[in-house]
mmCIF file with all atom_site columns, N, CA and C in Angstrom:
data_model
loop_
_atom_site.group_PDB
_atom_site.id
_atom_site.type_symbol
_atom_site.label_atom_id
_atom_site.label_alt_id
_atom_site.label_comp_id
_atom_site.label_asym_id
_atom_site.label_entity_id
_atom_site.label_seq_id
_atom_site.pdbx_PDB_ins_code
_atom_site.Cartn_x
_atom_site.Cartn_y
_atom_site.Cartn_z
_atom_site.occupancy
_atom_site.B_iso_or_equiv
_atom_site.pdbx_formal_charge
_atom_site.auth_seq_id
_atom_site.auth_comp_id
_atom_site.auth_asym_id
_atom_site.auth_atom_id
_atom_site.pdbx_PDB_model_num
ATOM 1   N N  . MET A 1 1  ? 73.696 36.685 55.424  1.00 0.00 ? 57  MET A N  1
ATOM 2   C CA . MET A 1 1  ? 73.589 37.423 54.297  1.00 0.00 ? 57  MET A CA 1
ATOM 3   C C  . MET A 1 1  ? 75.037 38.355 54.143  1.00 0.00 ? 57  MET A C  1
ATOM 4   N N  . HIS A 1 2  ? 75.182 38.506 52.806  1.00 0.00 ? 58  HIS A N  1
ATOM 5   C CA . HIS A 1 2  ? 76.913 39.170 53.125  1.00 0.00 ? 58  HIS A CA 1
ATOM 6   C C  . HIS A 1 2  ? 76.257 40.392 52.253  1.00 0.00 ? 58  HIS A C  1
ATOM 7   N N  . ARG A 1 3  ? 76.796 41.753 52.886  1.00 0.00 ? 59  ARG A N  1
ATOM 8   C CA . ARG A 1 3  ? 76.778 43.008 52.054  1.00 0.00 ? 59  ARG A CA 1
ATOM 9   C C  . ARG A 1 3  ? 77.806 43.671 51.744  1.00 0.00 ? 59  ARG A C  1
ATOM 10  N N  . ASP A 1 4  ? 77.852 44.199 50.376  1.00 0.00 ? 60  ASP A N  1
ATOM 11  C CA . ASP A 1 4  ? 79.223 45.233 50.511  1.00 0.00 ? 60  ASP A CA 1
ATOM 12  C C  . ASP A 1 4  ? 79.269 46.212 51.005  1.00 0.00 ? 60  ASP A C  1
ATOM 13  N N  . PRO A 1 5  ? 80.520 46.776 51.775  1.00 0.00 ? 61  PRO A N  1
ATOM 14  C CA . PRO A 1 5  ? 80.506 48.092 52.295  1.00 0.00 ? 61  PRO A CA 1
ATOM 15  C C  . PRO A 1 5  ? 79.335 49.636 51.960  1.00 0.00 ? 61  PRO A C  1
ATOM 16  N N  . LYS A 1 6  ? 79.140 49.301 50.552  1.00 0.00 ? 62  LYS A N  1
ATOM 17  C CA . LYS A 1 6  ? 78.084 49.915 49.909  1.00 0.00 ? 62  LYS A CA 1
ATOM 18  C C  . LYS A 1 6  ? 76.736 50.244 50.762  1.00 0.00 ? 62  LYS A C  1
ATOM 19  N N  . GLY A 1 7  ? 76.747 48.852 51.394  1.00 0.00 ? 63  GLY A N  1
ATOM 20  C CA . GLY A 1 7  ? 74.738 48.571 51.766  1.00 0.00 ? 63  GLY A CA 1
ATOM 21  C C  . GLY A 1 7  ? 73.953 47.535 50.457  1.00 0.00 ? 63  GLY A C  1
ATOM 22  N N  . ARG A 1 8  ? 75.400 47.410 49.449  1.00 0.00 ? 64  ARG A N  1
ATOM 23  C CA . ARG A 1 8  ? 73.812 46.863 48.553  1.00 0.00 ? 64  ARG A CA 1
ATOM 24  C C  . ARG A 1 8  ? 74.285 44.918 48.698  1.00 0.00 ? 64  ARG A C  1
ATOM 25  N N  . HIS A 1 9  ? 73.240 44.551 48.465  1.00 0.00 ? 65  HIS A N  1
ATOM 26  C CA . HIS A 1 9  ? 73.358 42.940 48.514  1.00 0.00 ? 65  HIS A CA 1
ATOM 27  C C  . HIS A 1 9  ? 74.304 42.506 47.545  1.00 0.00 ? 65  HIS A C  1
ATOM 28  N N  . LEU A 1 10 ? 74.405 41.424 47.734  1.00 0.00 ? 66  LEU A N  1
ATOM 29  C CA . LEU A 1 10 ? 75.853 41.148 47.012  1.00 0.00 ? 66  LEU A CA 1
ATOM 30  C C  . LEU A 1 10 ? 75.163 40.338 45.879  1.00 0.00 ? 66  LEU A C  1
ATOM 31  N N  . ALA A 1 11 ? 74.201 39.934 45.881  1.00 0.00 ? 67  ALA A N  1
ATOM 32  C CA . ALA A 1 11 ? 73.630 39.670 43.842  1.00 0.00 ? 67  ALA A CA 1
ATOM 33  C C  . ALA A 1 11 ? 72.612 41.150 43.397  1.00 0.00 ? 67  ALA A C  1
ATOM 34  N N  . ASP A 1 12 ? 72.852 42.094 43.954  1.00 0.00 ? 68  ASP A N  1
ATOM 35  C CA . ASP A 1 12 ? 72.489 43.154 43.246  1.00 0.00 ? 68  ASP A CA 1
ATOM 36  C C  . ASP A 1 12 ? 73.782 44.328 42.702  1.00 0.00 ? 68  ASP A C  1
ATOM 37  N N  . THR A 1 13 ? 74.925 43.581 43.455  1.00 0.00 ? 69  THR A N  1
ATOM 38  C CA . THR A 1 13 ? 76.150 44.269 42.435  1.00 0.00 ? 69  THR A CA 1
ATOM 39  C C  . THR A 1 13 ? 76.643 43.143 41.766  1.00 0.00 ? 69  THR A C  1
ATOM 40  N N  . ARG A 1 14 ? 76.834 43.574 39.878  1.00 0.00 ? 70  ARG A N  1
ATOM 41  C CA . ARG A 1 14 ? 77.154 42.798 38.957  1.00 0.00 ? 70  ARG A CA 1
ATOM 42  C C  . ARG A 1 14 ? 78.326 43.598 38.596  1.00 0.00 ? 70  ARG A C  1
ATOM 43  N N  . ALA A 1 15 ? 79.095 42.771 37.042  1.00 0.00 ? 71  ALA A N  1
ATOM 44  C CA . ALA A 1 15 ? 79.900 43.431 36.172  1.00 0.00 ? 71  ALA A CA 1
ATOM 45  C C  . ALA A 1 15 ? 79.058 44.034 35.445  1.00 0.00 ? 71  ALA A C  1
ATOM 46  N N  . PRO A 1 16 ? 79.681 45.152 34.587  1.00 0.00 ? 72  PRO A N  1
ATOM 47  C CA . PRO A 1 16 ? 79.090 45.433 33.873  1.00 0.00 ? 72  PRO A CA 1
ATOM 48  C C  . PRO A 1 16 ? 78.983 44.699 32.264  1.00 0.00 ? 72  PRO A C  1
ATOM 49  N N  . SER A 1 17 ? 77.698 44.926 31.710  1.00 0.00 ? 73  SER A N  1
ATOM 50  C CA . SER A 1 17 ? 77.883 43.594 30.277  1.00 0.00 ? 73  SER A CA 1
ATOM 51  C C  . SER A 1 17 ? 78.684 43.733 29.452  1.00 0.00 ? 73  SER A C  1
ATOM 52  N N  . THR A 1 18 ? 79.330 42.850 29.010  1.00 0.00 ? 74  THR A N  1
ATOM 53  C CA . THR A 1 18 ? 79.747 43.294 27.395  1.00 0.00 ? 74  THR A CA 1
ATOM 54  C C  . THR A 1 18 ? 79.119 42.916 26.311  1.00 0.00 ? 74  THR A C  1
ATOM 55  N N  . GLY A 1 19 ? 77.554 42.921 26.160  1.00 0.00 ? 75  GLY A N  1
ATOM 56  C CA . GLY A 1 19 ? 76.499 42.887 25.223  1.00 0.00 ? 75  GLY A CA 1
ATOM 57  C C  . GLY A 1 19 ? 76.937 41.295 24.379  1.00 0.00 ? 75  GLY A C  1
ATOM 58  N N  . SER A 1 20 ? 77.747 39.793 24.823  1.00 0.00 ? 76  SER A N  1
ATOM 59  C CA . SER A 1 20 ? 77.642 39.005 24.485  1.00 0.00 ? 76  SER A CA 1
ATOM 60  C C  . SER A 1 20 ? 76.276 38.436 24.570  1.00 0.00 ? 76  SER A C  1
ATOM 61  N N  . LYS A 1 21 ? 74.911 39.001 25.257  1.00 0.00 ? 77  LYS A N  1
ATOM 62  C CA . LYS A 1 21 ? 73.812 38.524 24.868  1.00 0.00 ? 77  LYS A CA 1
ATOM 63  C C  . LYS A 1 21 ? 72.703 38.887 23.830  1.00 0.00 ? 77  LYS A C  1
ATOM 64  N N  . THR A 1 22 ? 73.137 40.458 23.715  1.00 0.00 ? 78  THR A N  1
ATOM 65  C CA . THR A 1 22 ? 72.886 41.027 22.029  1.00 0.00 ? 78  THR A CA 1
ATOM 66  C C  . THR A 1 22 ? 73.662 40.274 20.885  1.00 0.00 ? 78  THR A C  1
ATOM 67  N N  . ALA A 1 23 ? 75.016 40.443 21.101  1.00 0.00 ? 79  ALA A N  1
ATOM 68  C CA . ALA A 1 23 ? 75.682 39.715 19.712  1.00 0.00 ? 79  ALA A CA 1
ATOM 69  C C  . ALA A 1 23 ? 75.131 38.288 19.332  1.00 0.00 ? 79  ALA A C  1
ATOM 70  N N  . HIS A 1 24 ? 74.809 37.311 20.528  1.00 0.00 ? 80  HIS A N  1
ATOM 71  C CA . HIS A 1 24 ? 74.166 35.869 20.359  1.00 0.00 ? 80  HIS A CA 1
ATOM 72  C C  . HIS A 1 24 ? 72.359 36.195 19.805  1.00 0.00 ? 80  HIS A C  1
ATOM 73  N N  . PHE A 1 25 ? 71.610 36.938 20.073  1.00 0.00 ? 81  PHE A N  1
ATOM 74  C CA . PHE A 1 25 ? 70.707 37.383 19.353  1.00 0.00 ? 81  PHE A CA 1
ATOM 75  C C  . PHE A 1 25 ? 70.606 38.028 18.190  1.00 0.00 ? 81  PHE A C  1
ATOM 76  N N  . LEU A 1 26 ? 70.924 38.981 18.153  1.00 0.00 ? 82  LEU A N  1
ATOM 77  C CA . LEU A 1 26 ? 71.696 39.238 17.090  1.00 0.00 ? 82  LEU A CA 1
ATOM 78  C C  . LEU A 1 26 ? 72.085 38.471 15.675  1.00 0.00 ? 82  LEU A C  1
ATOM 79  N N  . ARG A 1 27 ? 72.600 37.316 16.148  1.00 0.00 ? 83  ARG A N  1
ATOM 80  C CA . ARG A 1 27 ? 72.986 36.363 15.540  1.00 0.00 ? 83  ARG A CA 1
ATOM 81  C C  . ARG A 1 27 ? 71.971 35.607 14.729  1.00 0.00 ? 83  ARG A C  1
ATOM 82  N N  . LEU A 1 28 ? 71.273 35.192 16.314  1.00 0.00 ? 84  LEU A N  1
ATOM 83  C CA . LEU A 1 28 ? 69.807 34.339 15.839  1.00 0.00 ? 84  LEU A CA 1
ATOM 84  C C  . LEU A 1 28 ? 68.700 34.863 14.999  1.00 0.00 ? 84  LEU A C  1
ATOM 85  N N  . ALA A 1 29 ? 69.085 36.092 15.001  1.00 0.00 ? 85  ALA A N  1
ATOM 86  C CA . ALA A 1 29 ? 67.979 37.368 14.532  1.00 0.00 ? 85  ALA A CA 1
ATOM 87  C C  . ALA A 1 29 ? 68.089 37.067 12.741  1.00 0.00 ? 85  ALA A C  1
ATOM 88  N N  . ARG A 1 30 ? 69.709 36.777 12.587  1.00 0.00 ? 86  ARG A N  1
ATOM 89  C CA . ARG A 1 30 ? 69.608 37.033 10.924  1.00 0.00 ? 86  ARG A CA 1
ATOM 90  C C  . ARG A 1 30 ? 69.015 36.081 10.104  1.00 0.00 ? 86  ARG A C  1
ATOM 91  N N  . PRO A 1 31 ? 68.710 36.483 8.721   1.00 0.00 ? 87  PRO A N  1
ATOM 92  C CA . PRO A 1 31 ? 68.384 35.481 7.717   1.00 0.00 ? 87  PRO A CA 1
ATOM 93  C C  . PRO A 1 31 ? 69.450 33.609 7.779   1.00 0.00 ? 87  PRO A C  1
ATOM 94  N N  . LYS A 1 32 ? 67.939 33.045 7.446   1.00 0.00 ? 88  LYS A N  1
ATOM 95  C CA . LYS A 1 32 ? 69.004 32.098 7.317   1.00 0.00 ? 88  LYS A CA 1
ATOM 96  C C  . LYS A 1 32 ? 70.066 31.641 6.174   1.00 0.00 ? 88  LYS A C  1
ATOM 97  N N  . ARG A 1 33 ? 69.814 32.392 5.351   1.00 0.00 ? 89  ARG A N  1
ATOM 98  C CA . ARG A 1 33 ? 70.476 32.625 3.923   1.00 0.00 ? 89  ARG A CA 1
ATOM 99  C C  . ARG A 1 33 ? 71.892 33.446 4.697   1.00 0.00 ? 89  ARG A C  1
ATOM 100 N N  . ASP A 1 34 ? 72.244 34.075 5.448   1.00 0.00 ? 90  ASP A N  1
ATOM 101 C CA . ASP A 1 34 ? 73.021 34.792 5.875   1.00 0.00 ? 90  ASP A CA 1
ATOM 102 C C  . ASP A 1 34 ? 74.092 33.699 6.972   1.00 0.00 ? 90  ASP A C  1
ATOM 103 N N  . ALA A 1 35 ? 73.027 32.864 7.361   1.00 0.00 ? 91  ALA A N  1
ATOM 104 C CA . ALA A 1 35 ? 73.645 31.816 8.954   1.00 0.00 ? 91  ALA A CA 1
ATOM 105 C C  . ALA A 1 35 ? 74.347 31.307 8.059   1.00 0.00 ? 91  ALA A C  1
ATOM 106 N N  . PHE A 1 36 ? 73.434 30.734 7.153   1.00 0.00 ? 92  PHE A N  1
ATOM 107 C CA . PHE A 1 36 ? 74.599 29.106 5.921   1.00 0.00 ? 92  PHE A CA 1
ATOM 108 C C  . PHE A 1 36 ? 74.374 28.938 4.725   1.00 0.00 ? 92  PHE A C  1
ATOM 109 N N  . HIS A 1 37 ? 75.088 29.506 4.398   1.00 0.00 ? 93  HIS A N  1
ATOM 110 C CA . HIS A 1 37 ? 75.565 29.741 2.628   1.00 0.00 ? 93  HIS A CA 1
ATOM 111 C C  . HIS A 1 37 ? 76.234 28.605 2.391   1.00 0.00 ? 93  HIS A C  1
ATOM 112 N N  . ALA A 1 38 ? 75.723 28.389 1.053   1.00 0.00 ? 94  ALA A N  1
ATOM 113 C CA . ALA A 1 38 ? 75.500 27.148 0.978   1.00 0.00 ? 94  ALA A CA 1
ATOM 114 C C  . ALA A 1 38 ? 76.001 27.432 -0.719  1.00 0.00 ? 94  ALA A C  1
ATOM 115 N N  . THR A 1 39 ? 77.051 26.794 -1.225  1.00 0.00 ? 95  THR A N  1
ATOM 116 C CA . THR A 1 39 ? 77.331 27.503 -3.072  1.00 0.00 ? 95  THR A CA 1
ATOM 117 C C  . THR A 1 39 ? 77.205 26.340 -3.913  1.00 0.00 ? 95  THR A C  1
ATOM 118 N N  . HIS A 1 40 ? 76.175 26.698 -4.332  1.00 0.00 ? 96  HIS A N  1
ATOM 119 C CA . HIS A 1 40 ? 76.091 26.083 -5.909  1.00 0.00 ? 96  HIS A CA 1
ATOM 120 C C  . HIS A 1 40 ? 76.521 25.378 -7.197  1.00 0.00 ? 96  HIS A C  1
ATOM 121 N N  . ALA A 1 41 ? 76.834 24.283 -7.239  1.00 0.00 ? 97  ALA A N  1
ATOM 122 C CA . ALA A 1 41 ? 78.021 24.109 -8.271  1.00 0.00 ? 97  ALA A CA 1
ATOM 123 C C  . ALA A 1 41 ? 76.689 23.995 -9.682  1.00 0.00 ? 97  ALA A C  1
ATOM 124 N N  . PRO A 1 42 ? 77.497 24.909 -10.777 1.00 0.00 ? 98  PRO A N  1
ATOM 125 C CA . PRO A 1 42 ? 76.418 24.775 -12.128 1.00 0.00 ? 98  PRO A CA 1
ATOM 126 C C  . PRO A 1 42 ? 75.994 23.429 -12.498 1.00 0.00 ? 98  PRO A C  1
ATOM 127 N N  . VAL A 1 43 ? 74.759 23.405 -12.915 1.00 0.00 ? 99  VAL A N  1
ATOM 128 C CA . VAL A 1 43 ? 74.302 22.145 -13.568 1.00 0.00 ? 99  VAL A CA 1
ATOM 129 C C  . VAL A 1 43 ? 75.053 21.376 -14.569 1.00 0.00 ? 99  VAL A C  1
ATOM 130 N N  . SER A 1 44 ? 75.169 20.353 -14.516 1.00 0.00 ? 100 SER A N  1
ATOM 131 C CA . SER A 1 44 ? 76.483 19.739 -15.756 1.00 0.00 ? 100 SER A CA 1
ATOM 132 C C  . SER A 1 44 ? 75.384 19.417 -16.496 1.00 0.00 ? 100 SER A C  1
ATOM 133 N N  . ALA A 1 45 ? 76.300 18.758 -18.312 1.00 0.00 ? 101 ALA A N  1
ATOM 134 C CA . ALA A 1 45 ? 74.660 18.180 -18.745 1.00 0.00 ? 101 ALA A CA 1
ATOM 135 C C  . ALA A 1 45 ? 74.925 16.842 -18.421 1.00 0.00 ? 101 ALA A C  1
ATOM 136 N N  . THR A 1 46 ? 75.494 15.888 -18.209 1.00 0.00 ? 102 THR A N  1
ATOM 137 C CA . THR A 1 46 ? 75.416 14.767 -17.295 1.00 0.00 ? 102 THR A CA 1
ATOM 138 C C  . THR A 1 46 ? 74.086 15.122 -15.907 1.00 0.00 ? 102 THR A C  1
ATOM 139 N N  . ARG A 1 47 ? 74.226 15.921 -15.470 1.00 0.00 ? 103 ARG A N  1
ATOM 140 C CA . ARG A 1 47 ? 73.408 15.759 -14.212 1.00 0.00 ? 103 ARG A CA 1
ATOM 141 C C  . ARG A 1 47 ? 71.843 16.588 -14.929 1.00 0.00 ? 103 ARG A C  1
ATOM 142 N N  . LEU A 1 48 ? 72.016 17.130 -15.202 1.00 0.00 ? 104 LEU A N  1
ATOM 143 C CA . LEU A 1 48 ? 70.888 17.278 -16.178 1.00 0.00 ? 104 LEU A CA 1
ATOM 144 C C  . LEU A 1 48 ? 69.823 16.011 -16.305 1.00 0.00 ? 104 LEU A C  1
ATOM 145 N N  . THR A 1 49 ? 71.378 15.268 -17.414 1.00 0.00 ? 105 THR A N  1
ATOM 146 C CA . THR A 1 49 ? 70.410 13.744 -17.576 1.00 0.00 ? 105 THR A CA 1
ATOM 147 C C  . THR A 1 49 ? 70.002 12.574 -16.977 1.00 0.00 ? 105 THR A C  1
ATOM 148 N N  . GLN A 1 50 ? 70.628 12.649 -16.030 1.00 0.00 ? 106 GLN A N  1
ATOM 149 C CA . GLN A 1 50 ? 70.050 12.282 -14.752 1.00 0.00 ? 106 GLN A CA 1
ATOM 150 C C  . GLN A 1 50 ? 68.522 12.576 -14.054 1.00 0.00 ? 106 GLN A C  1
ATOM 151 N N  . PHE A 1 51 ? 68.920 14.035 -13.555 1.00 0.00 ? 107 PHE A N  1
ATOM 152 C CA . PHE A 1 51 ? 67.759 14.131 -13.225 1.00 0.00 ? 107 PHE A CA 1
ATOM 153 C C  . PHE A 1 51 ? 66.279 14.462 -14.295 1.00 0.00 ? 107 PHE A C  1
ATOM 154 N N  . LEU A 1 52 ? 66.404 14.227 -15.216 1.00 0.00 ? 108 LEU A N  1
ATOM 155 C CA . LEU A 1 52 ? 65.102 14.276 -16.281 1.00 0.00 ? 108 LEU A CA 1
ATOM 156 C C  . LEU A 1 52 ? 64.993 12.472 -16.570 1.00 0.00 ? 108 LEU A C  1
ATOM 157 N N  . ARG A 1 53 ? 65.992 11.952 -16.665 1.00 0.00 ? 109 ARG A N  1
ATOM 158 C CA . ARG A 1 53 ? 66.248 10.052 -16.891 1.00 0.00 ? 109 ARG A CA 1
ATOM 159 C C  . ARG A 1 53 ? 65.356 10.052 -15.218 1.00 0.00 ? 109 ARG A C  1
ATOM 160 N N  . ILE A 1 54 ? 65.428 10.503 -14.065 1.00 0.00 ? 110 ILE A N  1
ATOM 161 C CA . ILE A 1 54 ? 64.643 9.829  -13.162 1.00 0.00 ? 110 ILE A CA 1
ATOM 162 C C  . ILE A 1 54 ? 63.354 11.045 -12.863 1.00 0.00 ? 110 ILE A C  1
ATOM 163 N N  . ALA A 1 55 ? 62.853 12.413 -13.689 1.00 0.00 ? 111 ALA A N  1
ATOM 164 C CA . ALA A 1 55 ? 61.638 12.578 -13.114 1.00 0.00 ? 111 ALA A CA 1
ATOM 165 C C  . ALA A 1 55 ? 60.953 11.899 -14.254 1.00 0.00 ? 111 ALA A C  1
ATOM 166 N N  . ARG A 1 56 ? 61.415 10.980 -15.030 1.00 0.00 ? 112 ARG A N  1
ATOM 167 C CA . ARG A 1 56 ? 60.887 9.947  -16.247 1.00 0.00 ? 112 ARG A CA 1
ATOM 168 C C  . ARG A 1 56 ? 60.249 8.885  -15.866 1.00 0.00 ? 112 ARG A C  1
ATOM 169 N N  . GLY A 1 57 ? 61.237 8.748  -14.342 1.00 0.00 ? 113 GLY A N  1
ATOM 170 C CA . GLY A 1 57 ? 60.850 7.510  -14.063 1.00 0.00 ? 113 GLY A CA 1
ATOM 171 C C  . GLY A 1 57 ? 61.806 6.084  -14.875 1.00 0.00 ? 113 GLY A C  1
ATOM 172 N N  . ARG A 1 58 ? 62.606 6.457  -15.198 1.00 0.00 ? 114 ARG A N  1
ATOM 173 C CA . ARG A 1 58 ? 63.502 5.215  -16.002 1.00 0.00 ? 114 ARG A CA 1
ATOM 174 C C  . ARG A 1 58 ? 64.751 5.248  -14.536 1.00 0.00 ? 114 ARG A C  1
ATOM 175 N N  . THR A 1 59 ? 64.922 3.692  -14.464 1.00 0.00 ? 115 THR A N  1
ATOM 176 C CA . THR A 1 59 ? 66.082 3.393  -13.563 1.00 0.00 ? 115 THR A CA 1
ATOM 177 C C  . THR A 1 59 ? 67.216 3.319  -14.598 1.00 0.00 ? 115 THR A C  1
ATOM 178 N N  . ALA A 1 60 ? 67.288 2.975  -15.735 1.00 0.00 ? 116 ALA A N  1
ATOM 179 C CA . ALA A 1 60 ? 68.676 2.875  -16.338 1.00 0.00 ? 116 ALA A CA 1
ATOM 180 C C  . ALA A 1 60 ? 68.669 3.368  -17.490 1.00 0.00 ? 116 ALA A C  1
#
């Protein structure tokens, strides 16, 4: 068993925290709209026509 000169066990001495665990936690805790930003294109007349055609059940 290795001990440092101050009498503490090697496992009891660790470097100070950098805050990365907290940063990752806060990143995951953000609402999904902030984490995944999707830009939506404005609806064109052609796209609206296709949507209405599909909604009515016609394929041609």
